Short mmCIF file of C-alpha atoms in Angstrom, two decimals:
data_model
loop_
_atom_site.label_atom_id
_atom_site.label_comp_id
_atom_site.label_asym_id
_atom_site.label_seq_id
_atom_site.Cartn_x
_atom_site.Cartn_y
_atom_site.Cartn_z
CA MET A 26 70.55 113.55 39.11
CA ALA A 27 72.63 115.08 41.90
CA THR A 28 72.49 113.48 45.34
CA VAL A 29 71.98 115.67 48.42
CA LEU A 30 72.56 114.38 51.94
CA VAL A 31 70.45 116.11 54.62
CA VAL A 32 71.95 115.79 58.11
CA ASP A 33 69.78 116.93 61.02
CA ASP A 34 68.72 115.32 64.28
CA GLU A 35 65.16 116.66 63.88
CA GLY A 36 63.01 114.37 61.75
CA ASP A 37 60.50 117.08 60.77
CA ILE A 38 63.26 119.24 59.32
CA ARG A 39 64.72 116.33 57.35
CA SER A 40 61.27 115.52 56.00
CA SER A 41 60.61 119.13 54.96
CA LEU A 42 63.97 119.45 53.22
CA ARG A 43 63.49 116.11 51.47
CA GLY A 44 60.15 117.29 50.06
CA VAL A 45 61.49 120.61 48.80
CA LEU A 46 64.65 119.17 47.24
CA SER A 47 62.92 116.15 45.71
CA ASP A 48 60.48 118.49 43.97
CA GLU A 49 63.53 120.07 42.30
CA GLY A 50 64.56 116.71 40.84
CA LEU A 51 67.32 115.97 43.34
CA ARG A 52 67.98 112.59 44.92
CA VAL A 53 67.78 113.07 48.70
CA ILE A 54 69.24 110.83 51.39
CA GLU A 55 69.10 111.47 55.14
CA ALA A 56 71.18 111.09 58.29
CA ALA A 57 70.04 111.75 61.86
CA ASP A 58 73.52 112.09 63.35
CA GLY A 59 77.13 112.79 62.44
CA ASN A 60 78.36 109.18 62.41
CA GLN A 61 75.60 108.09 60.06
CA ALA A 62 76.36 111.09 57.84
CA LEU A 63 80.03 110.13 57.50
CA HIS A 64 79.05 106.57 56.59
CA LEU A 65 76.65 107.79 53.86
CA VAL A 66 79.21 110.20 52.42
CA ARG A 67 81.62 107.29 51.92
CA SER A 68 79.00 104.87 50.55
CA GLU A 69 76.72 107.16 48.51
CA ARG A 70 79.17 109.89 47.41
CA PRO A 71 76.68 112.81 47.50
CA GLU A 72 77.55 115.98 45.63
CA LEU A 73 76.13 118.18 48.40
CA VAL A 74 75.59 117.92 52.17
CA LEU A 75 73.15 120.10 54.13
CA LEU A 76 74.65 119.85 57.61
CA ASP A 77 73.11 121.02 60.87
CA VAL A 78 75.60 122.57 63.31
CA TRP A 79 74.02 121.46 66.58
CA MET A 80 73.69 117.67 66.91
CA PRO A 81 74.35 115.25 69.78
CA GLU A 82 77.53 113.14 69.98
CA VAL A 83 79.28 114.32 66.79
CA ASP A 84 78.31 117.92 65.96
CA GLY A 85 78.24 119.46 62.50
CA ILE A 86 81.57 121.25 62.86
CA GLU A 87 83.32 117.98 63.68
CA VAL A 88 81.63 116.24 60.73
CA LEU A 89 82.79 119.09 58.47
CA ARG A 90 86.33 118.72 59.79
CA ARG A 91 86.35 114.97 59.02
CA LEU A 92 84.91 115.54 55.54
CA GLN A 93 88.06 117.44 54.58
CA GLU A 94 89.90 114.12 54.66
CA GLU A 95 87.59 112.54 52.06
CA PRO A 96 89.18 112.18 48.59
CA ASP A 97 86.05 113.36 46.72
CA ARG A 98 84.52 115.55 49.39
CA PRO A 99 81.11 117.08 48.68
CA GLN A 100 80.10 120.70 48.87
CA VAL A 101 78.77 121.49 52.36
CA ILE A 102 76.14 124.04 53.39
CA MET A 103 75.99 124.53 57.16
CA ILE A 104 72.60 125.12 58.79
CA SER A 105 72.00 126.55 62.26
CA GLY A 106 68.99 127.67 64.24
CA HIS A 107 71.01 129.89 66.55
CA GLY A 108 74.34 130.41 64.85
CA ASN A 109 76.63 133.37 65.23
CA ILE A 110 79.40 134.95 63.26
CA GLU A 111 82.05 132.95 65.10
CA THR A 112 80.41 129.66 64.10
CA ALA A 113 80.13 130.84 60.51
CA VAL A 114 83.81 131.82 60.50
CA GLN A 115 84.83 128.41 61.84
CA ALA A 116 82.67 126.56 59.31
CA THR A 117 83.96 128.60 56.40
CA LYS A 118 87.58 128.09 57.39
CA LEU A 119 86.92 124.36 57.42
CA GLY A 120 85.72 124.48 53.83
CA ALA A 121 81.95 125.00 54.04
CA PHE A 122 80.53 126.46 50.84
CA ASP A 123 77.96 128.58 52.65
CA PHE A 124 76.15 129.09 55.96
CA ILE A 125 72.41 129.70 56.36
CA GLU A 126 70.28 130.28 59.44
CA LYS A 127 66.91 128.78 60.35
CA PRO A 128 64.23 129.71 59.65
CA PHE A 129 65.02 130.24 55.97
CA SER A 130 62.74 130.68 52.98
CA ILE A 131 62.44 128.02 50.28
CA GLU A 132 63.76 130.54 47.76
CA ALA A 133 66.86 131.26 49.86
CA LEU A 134 67.50 127.55 50.39
CA LEU A 135 67.18 126.64 46.71
CA SER A 136 69.36 129.57 45.70
CA VAL A 137 72.28 128.42 47.82
CA VAL A 138 71.77 124.75 46.87
CA ASN A 139 71.84 125.58 43.17
CA ARG A 140 74.95 127.73 43.56
CA ALA A 141 76.77 125.00 45.45
CA LEU A 142 75.94 122.35 42.85
CA GLU A 143 76.86 124.68 39.97
CA HIS A 144 80.19 125.53 41.55
CA ARG A 145 81.05 121.87 42.11
CA ALA A 146 80.16 121.01 38.51
CA LEU A 147 82.16 123.91 37.09
CA ARG A 148 85.23 122.99 39.10
CA ALA A 149 84.97 119.41 37.86
CA ASP A 150 84.66 120.63 34.25
CA ALA A 151 87.65 122.94 34.68
CA GLU A 152 89.86 120.04 35.76
CA HIS A 153 89.21 118.31 32.43
CA ALA A 154 89.01 121.35 30.14
CA PRO A 155 91.28 121.25 27.08
CA VAL A 156 93.94 123.91 26.57
CA VAL A 157 92.81 126.29 23.81
CA ALA A 158 95.43 127.93 21.62
CA PRO A 159 95.18 131.72 21.30
CA ARG A 160 93.50 133.09 18.18
CA LEU A 161 96.00 134.67 15.80
CA THR A 162 95.62 137.69 13.56
CA ALA A 163 96.77 137.79 9.93
CA ASN A 164 100.26 138.95 10.96
CA GLY A 165 100.66 136.05 13.38
CA HIS A 166 100.23 138.02 16.62
CA ALA A 167 97.77 136.97 19.30
CA ALA A 168 94.51 138.85 18.87
CA PRO A 169 93.28 141.01 21.76
CA ARG A 170 90.67 139.26 23.83
CA ALA A 171 88.20 139.93 26.57
CA VAL A 172 89.32 140.09 30.18
CA PRO A 173 88.87 136.55 31.58
CA GLU A 174 86.10 135.98 34.09
CA ARG A 175 87.20 135.07 37.59
CA THR A 176 85.54 134.03 40.83
CA LEU A 177 86.71 133.05 44.30
CA GLY A 178 88.31 129.69 44.91
CA LYS A 179 86.20 129.10 48.03
CA SER A 180 83.87 130.88 50.43
CA VAL A 181 85.41 133.16 53.07
CA ILE A 182 83.99 135.23 55.89
CA ALA A 183 84.85 138.39 57.84
CA SER A 184 83.29 140.40 60.65
CA GLY A 185 83.44 143.99 61.85
CA HIS A 186 81.32 147.08 62.45
CA GLY A 187 79.53 149.26 59.93
CA LEU A 188 81.20 152.67 59.75
CA HIS A 189 77.93 154.59 59.56
CA THR A 190 75.44 152.31 61.31
CA GLY A 191 77.84 151.20 64.04
CA VAL A 192 76.17 147.78 63.99
CA LYS A 193 78.36 144.70 64.39
CA SER A 194 78.07 142.74 61.19
CA GLY A 195 79.79 140.23 58.97
CA LEU A 196 80.01 139.25 55.36
CA ILE A 197 80.43 136.01 53.48
CA LEU A 198 82.05 136.00 50.03
CA ASN A 199 80.90 133.11 47.85
CA PRO A 200 81.95 131.96 44.37
CA LEU A 201 79.50 132.36 41.48
CA PRO A 202 79.43 130.81 37.99
CA THR A 203 80.34 132.82 34.88
CA GLY A 204 78.14 135.63 33.71
CA ARG A 205 76.57 136.37 37.10
CA GLY A 206 78.51 139.48 38.06
CA ILE A 207 78.90 140.80 41.61
CA ILE A 208 75.73 140.47 43.71
CA PHE A 209 74.91 141.52 47.27
CA ALA A 210 72.41 139.36 49.16
CA ASN A 211 70.87 139.62 52.61
CA VAL A 212 72.19 136.95 54.97
CA THR A 213 68.75 136.17 56.40
CA SER A 214 66.14 136.86 53.72
CA GLY A 215 68.10 136.07 50.56
CA ALA A 216 66.95 139.35 48.92
CA SER A 217 69.61 140.59 46.52
CA VAL A 218 70.82 143.58 44.51
CA PRO A 219 73.43 143.66 41.72
CA ALA A 220 76.58 145.73 42.16
CA HIS A 221 75.74 148.00 39.25
CA VAL A 222 75.36 151.73 38.74
CA ASP A 223 71.67 151.29 37.89
CA TYR A 224 71.06 150.36 41.54
CA VAL A 225 72.91 153.23 43.22
CA ASP A 226 70.52 154.67 45.79
CA SER A 227 72.59 157.34 47.53
CA THR A 228 76.12 158.73 47.58
CA GLY A 229 76.22 160.73 50.83
CA TYR A 230 79.55 159.92 52.54
CA ALA A 231 79.36 156.37 51.09
CA THR A 232 77.83 154.52 48.15
CA THR A 233 74.58 152.68 48.86
CA LEU A 234 72.83 150.18 46.58
CA HIS A 235 69.12 149.41 46.65
CA GLY A 236 66.95 146.99 44.74
CA GLY A 237 63.68 145.32 45.73
CA ASP A 238 63.91 144.41 49.43
CA MET A 239 67.71 144.76 49.64
CA THR A 240 69.67 147.85 50.67
CA VAL A 241 73.40 147.74 51.39
CA ALA A 242 75.65 150.67 52.29
CA THR A 243 79.37 151.46 52.15
CA VAL A 244 80.08 149.03 49.32
CA GLU A 245 82.95 150.93 47.66
CA HIS A 246 86.03 149.56 49.47
CA LEU A 247 85.06 145.90 49.02
CA LEU A 248 84.03 146.44 45.40
CA ALA A 249 87.32 148.20 44.63
CA THR A 250 89.19 145.18 45.98
CA LEU A 251 87.18 142.62 44.03
CA HIS A 252 87.57 144.68 40.86
CA CYS A 253 91.32 145.16 41.23
CA TYR A 254 91.85 141.44 41.84
CA GLY A 255 89.89 140.74 38.66
CA ILE A 256 86.91 139.08 40.37
CA THR A 257 83.95 139.31 37.98
CA ASN A 258 81.53 136.85 39.64
CA ALA A 259 80.88 136.72 43.39
CA LEU A 260 78.02 136.69 45.88
CA ILE A 261 78.44 138.95 48.91
CA LYS A 262 76.15 137.96 51.79
CA VAL A 263 75.76 140.81 54.25
CA GLN A 264 73.17 142.66 56.32
CA SER A 265 72.70 146.40 55.79
CA GLU A 266 76.30 147.67 55.62
CA VAL A 267 79.67 146.27 54.60
CA PRO A 268 81.97 146.21 57.67
CA ALA A 269 84.50 149.04 57.81
CA MET A 270 87.37 146.82 59.01
CA ASP A 271 90.27 149.23 59.75
CA GLY A 272 88.86 151.90 57.42
CA SER A 273 90.90 150.67 54.47
CA ALA A 274 90.64 147.78 51.99
CA LEU A 275 93.68 145.88 53.27
CA GLU A 276 91.65 143.25 55.14
CA PHE A 277 89.56 142.65 52.02
CA CYS A 278 92.77 141.95 50.08
CA LYS A 279 93.74 139.35 52.65
CA LEU A 280 90.26 137.85 52.45
CA ILE A 281 90.47 137.40 48.67
CA GLU A 282 93.96 135.94 48.95
CA GLN A 283 92.65 133.50 51.56
CA ALA A 284 89.87 132.43 49.19
CA GLY A 285 92.09 132.27 46.12
CA VAL A 286 91.16 133.44 42.63
CA GLU A 287 89.69 130.91 40.20
CA GLU A 288 89.86 131.40 36.43
CA GLN A 289 86.57 130.74 34.61
CA GLY A 290 85.55 130.25 31.02
CA GLY A 291 84.31 133.18 28.97
CA GLY A 292 85.37 136.78 29.20
CA VAL A 293 84.22 140.34 29.84
CA GLU A 294 84.75 142.94 27.13
CA PRO A 295 86.39 146.07 28.58
CA VAL A 296 85.01 149.55 28.01
CA ILE A 297 87.61 151.46 26.01
CA ILE A 298 87.35 155.23 26.38
CA GLU A 299 87.71 156.78 22.91
CA GLU A 300 87.22 160.46 23.70
CA PRO A 301 87.29 162.60 26.87
CA ILE A 302 84.25 163.07 29.10
CA GLN A 303 84.46 165.84 31.71
CA LEU A 304 82.26 167.14 34.52
CA GLY A 305 83.31 170.46 36.07
CA GLY A 306 86.93 171.29 36.80
CA GLU A 307 87.29 174.26 34.47
CA GLY A 308 89.59 176.22 36.82
CA PRO A 309 92.90 174.87 38.21
CA ASP A 310 91.42 174.39 41.71
CA ASP A 311 87.77 173.76 40.80
CA GLU A 312 85.98 170.58 41.72
CA GLY A 313 85.81 168.26 38.72
CA ILE A 314 86.32 164.80 37.31
CA ALA A 315 87.12 163.56 33.81
CA ILE A 316 88.02 160.40 31.95
CA GLU A 317 90.17 160.32 28.82
CA PRO A 318 91.66 157.70 26.47
CA ALA A 319 94.69 155.72 27.71
CA ASP A 320 96.41 152.42 27.02
CA GLY A 321 95.72 151.02 30.50
CA PHE A 322 93.76 152.16 33.54
CA SER A 323 94.88 154.85 35.97
CA VAL A 324 93.47 157.38 38.41
CA GLN A 325 95.01 160.72 39.38
CA TYR A 326 93.44 162.46 42.37
CA THR A 327 94.13 165.91 43.81
CA LEU A 328 92.80 166.67 47.28
CA ILE A 329 92.71 170.25 48.58
CA TYR A 330 91.79 171.02 52.21
CA PRO A 331 92.70 173.78 54.65
CA PRO A 332 95.67 173.13 56.98
CA PRO A 333 96.78 170.80 58.38
CA VAL A 334 95.97 168.71 55.29
CA GLY A 335 96.74 171.10 52.45
CA ARG A 336 97.14 169.80 48.89
CA GLN A 337 97.79 166.13 48.10
CA THR A 338 98.09 164.55 44.66
CA TYR A 339 98.62 160.91 43.83
CA THR A 340 98.53 158.92 40.58
CA TYR A 341 97.73 155.23 40.62
CA VAL A 342 98.45 153.06 37.58
CA HIS A 343 96.64 149.75 37.90
CA ARG A 344 98.82 146.70 37.32
CA GLY A 345 96.77 144.08 39.16
CA GLY A 346 95.97 143.02 42.69
CA GLU A 347 99.51 143.44 44.01
CA SER A 348 99.80 147.08 42.92
CA PHE A 349 96.40 147.82 44.46
CA LYS A 350 97.34 146.10 47.72
CA ALA A 351 100.63 148.00 47.97
CA GLU A 352 99.55 151.48 46.90
CA ILE A 353 95.83 152.00 47.51
CA ALA A 354 94.28 149.34 49.75
CA PRO A 355 96.04 150.48 52.99
CA ALA A 356 94.68 154.06 52.71
CA ARG A 357 92.05 154.66 55.41
CA THR A 358 88.83 156.63 55.68
CA PHE A 359 89.33 160.05 57.23
CA GLY A 360 87.16 162.63 58.95
CA PHE A 361 87.40 166.03 60.61
CA MET A 362 86.47 166.92 64.17
CA ARG A 363 84.51 169.89 62.92
CA ASP A 364 82.21 167.57 60.93
CA MET A 365 81.52 164.97 63.65
CA LYS A 366 78.50 166.75 65.12
CA ALA A 367 76.87 167.19 61.71
CA LEU A 368 77.48 163.52 60.80
CA ALA A 369 76.00 162.38 64.11
CA SER A 370 72.88 164.49 63.52
CA MET A 371 72.40 162.65 60.18
CA GLY A 372 72.83 159.26 61.85
CA LEU A 373 76.21 158.69 60.19
CA ALA A 374 79.66 157.69 61.45
CA SER A 375 78.11 155.84 64.42
CA GLY A 376 80.69 153.11 63.91
CA GLY A 377 83.67 155.45 63.70
CA ARG A 378 86.34 154.28 66.15
CA LEU A 379 89.86 155.40 66.86
CA ASP A 380 91.17 152.33 65.05
CA ASN A 381 89.10 152.45 61.86
CA PHE A 382 89.49 155.99 60.51
CA ILE A 383 91.83 158.96 60.55
CA LEU A 384 90.59 161.79 62.79
CA ILE A 385 91.87 165.31 62.06
CA ASP A 386 91.36 168.58 63.93
CA ASP A 387 92.45 172.10 62.95
CA GLU A 388 96.09 171.38 63.76
CA LYS A 389 96.99 167.71 63.29
CA VAL A 390 96.01 164.07 62.92
CA LEU A 391 94.78 163.06 66.37
CA ASN A 392 94.68 159.28 66.58
CA THR A 393 97.26 157.63 64.33
CA GLN A 394 100.32 157.92 62.12
CA LEU A 395 99.70 158.25 58.39
CA ARG A 396 100.65 155.20 56.33
CA PHE A 397 101.60 157.41 53.36
CA PRO A 398 102.32 161.15 53.09
CA GLU A 399 99.34 161.41 50.72
CA GLU A 400 97.16 158.76 52.40
CA LEU A 401 94.03 160.90 52.13
CA ALA A 402 94.39 161.32 48.36
CA ARG A 403 95.06 157.60 48.00
CA HIS A 404 91.87 156.85 49.94
CA LYS A 405 89.93 159.03 47.52
CA ILE A 406 91.35 156.87 44.72
CA LEU A 407 90.09 153.81 46.59
CA ASP A 408 86.60 155.33 46.51
CA VAL A 409 86.92 156.10 42.79
CA LEU A 410 87.96 152.51 42.05
CA GLY A 411 85.03 151.13 44.02
CA ASP A 412 82.47 153.41 42.43
CA PHE A 413 83.73 152.81 38.89
CA SER A 414 83.58 149.04 39.42
CA LEU A 415 79.79 149.55 39.33
CA LEU A 416 80.04 149.76 35.55
CA GLY A 417 80.26 145.96 35.68
CA ARG A 418 83.07 145.86 33.10
CA PRO A 419 86.80 146.68 33.16
CA LEU A 420 87.78 150.16 32.00
CA ARG A 421 90.58 151.27 29.75
CA GLY A 422 91.11 154.98 30.33
CA ARG A 423 92.60 157.62 32.63
CA ILE A 424 90.50 159.28 35.34
CA VAL A 425 91.56 162.69 36.61
CA ALA A 426 89.68 164.00 39.66
CA ARG A 427 90.03 167.01 41.94
CA LYS A 428 88.11 167.74 45.17
CA THR A 429 85.42 165.21 44.23
CA GLY A 430 83.38 162.57 46.09
CA HIS A 431 81.02 159.70 45.49
CA SER A 432 78.31 161.77 43.81
CA ASP A 433 80.82 163.07 41.23
CA ASN A 434 82.15 159.55 40.60
CA ILE A 435 78.67 158.18 39.96
CA ALA A 436 77.69 161.15 37.77
CA LEU A 437 80.68 160.54 35.48
CA LEU A 438 80.11 156.80 35.56
CA ARG A 439 76.56 157.33 34.31
CA LYS A 440 77.91 159.45 31.45
CA VAL A 441 80.27 156.60 30.53
CA GLN A 442 77.38 154.13 30.65
CA GLU A 443 75.23 156.34 28.43
CA ARG A 444 77.96 156.53 25.81
CA TYR A 445 79.34 153.00 25.88
CA GLY A 446 76.49 150.90 27.30
#
């Protein structure tokens, strides 16, 4: 029976939480202030602490800071009735597993409690797991095996503006146990949707997922980053749109490196492309996308626009997180002056700023210096990587695309799913 310490200066809240958690078979102890909480952590050794941010004398952030000095520190979920993204950032940097806001539903509370206890147990098991020798084939060589499952080493948080909604938002990346996949969840309601092609809702200028009461837009850059770092299990808590950051995936790379990557048991079988699948692209300059057999995974993209862009081609061969970070992640979203009015009329690009996308008129790039000569083609590869991560499994094959966008990516991905499951 796991022990949960509830720390809140309001007795009614402690009583309510005790009732809910006790009904789930958990042992619940209580503290009305920070000093009492620290004493109980040392004497009772709880596995989990539900910690209110705003308390007299010693507040929750200070308690969290002191808990980092404990030799067997518990998982901590911060609770706040009027928190903000800055408080969540501070708590996460200090090692909090997650951050939830009052009022919260019982379902949302139990979901985060169960995840925190599972993650603590799995980490404890991993520390004592035996080393397993690789399985050998008849000729003595190591047999091919599934791609190992990975999650984040700890929770991390970022903030920014949605590219299309323009709304200031944040996201929290949390670890998940094996076999869960990548899941988006609403920060407030707890509603969720899997990052899977079956839940793609729209592909106009960005990829949007929808399931039940959860809709989340512009998921492709973050998903590409998680996929290229080998993250197979993670919970992404967000509102309605993933923040654009600087228009690239570079900040997401830094976020994952801050969290660390944790190896898990089990594995994910890759999809191995055995014969070509093609959509369009019959002529040398026609729009089209195809996937064909290959030993590893690569994407070649050809972009063709009128001047001043012209023709750009780039080939990316995936060799892990470092190759993605160096070659593809820095490539930013781009847009044309001539399209701005149309995008605005559709309610899109409201969050476009001079520092989070490349703006181009009929003669030149207006607001920045390109990071690569073919930065626009590389950004298209970033989109391809993000969209194809929605298969939910690693791919072994070569994608060749020309003049395509999100709708083409998803159309081909659905063909792959039909054939390989």
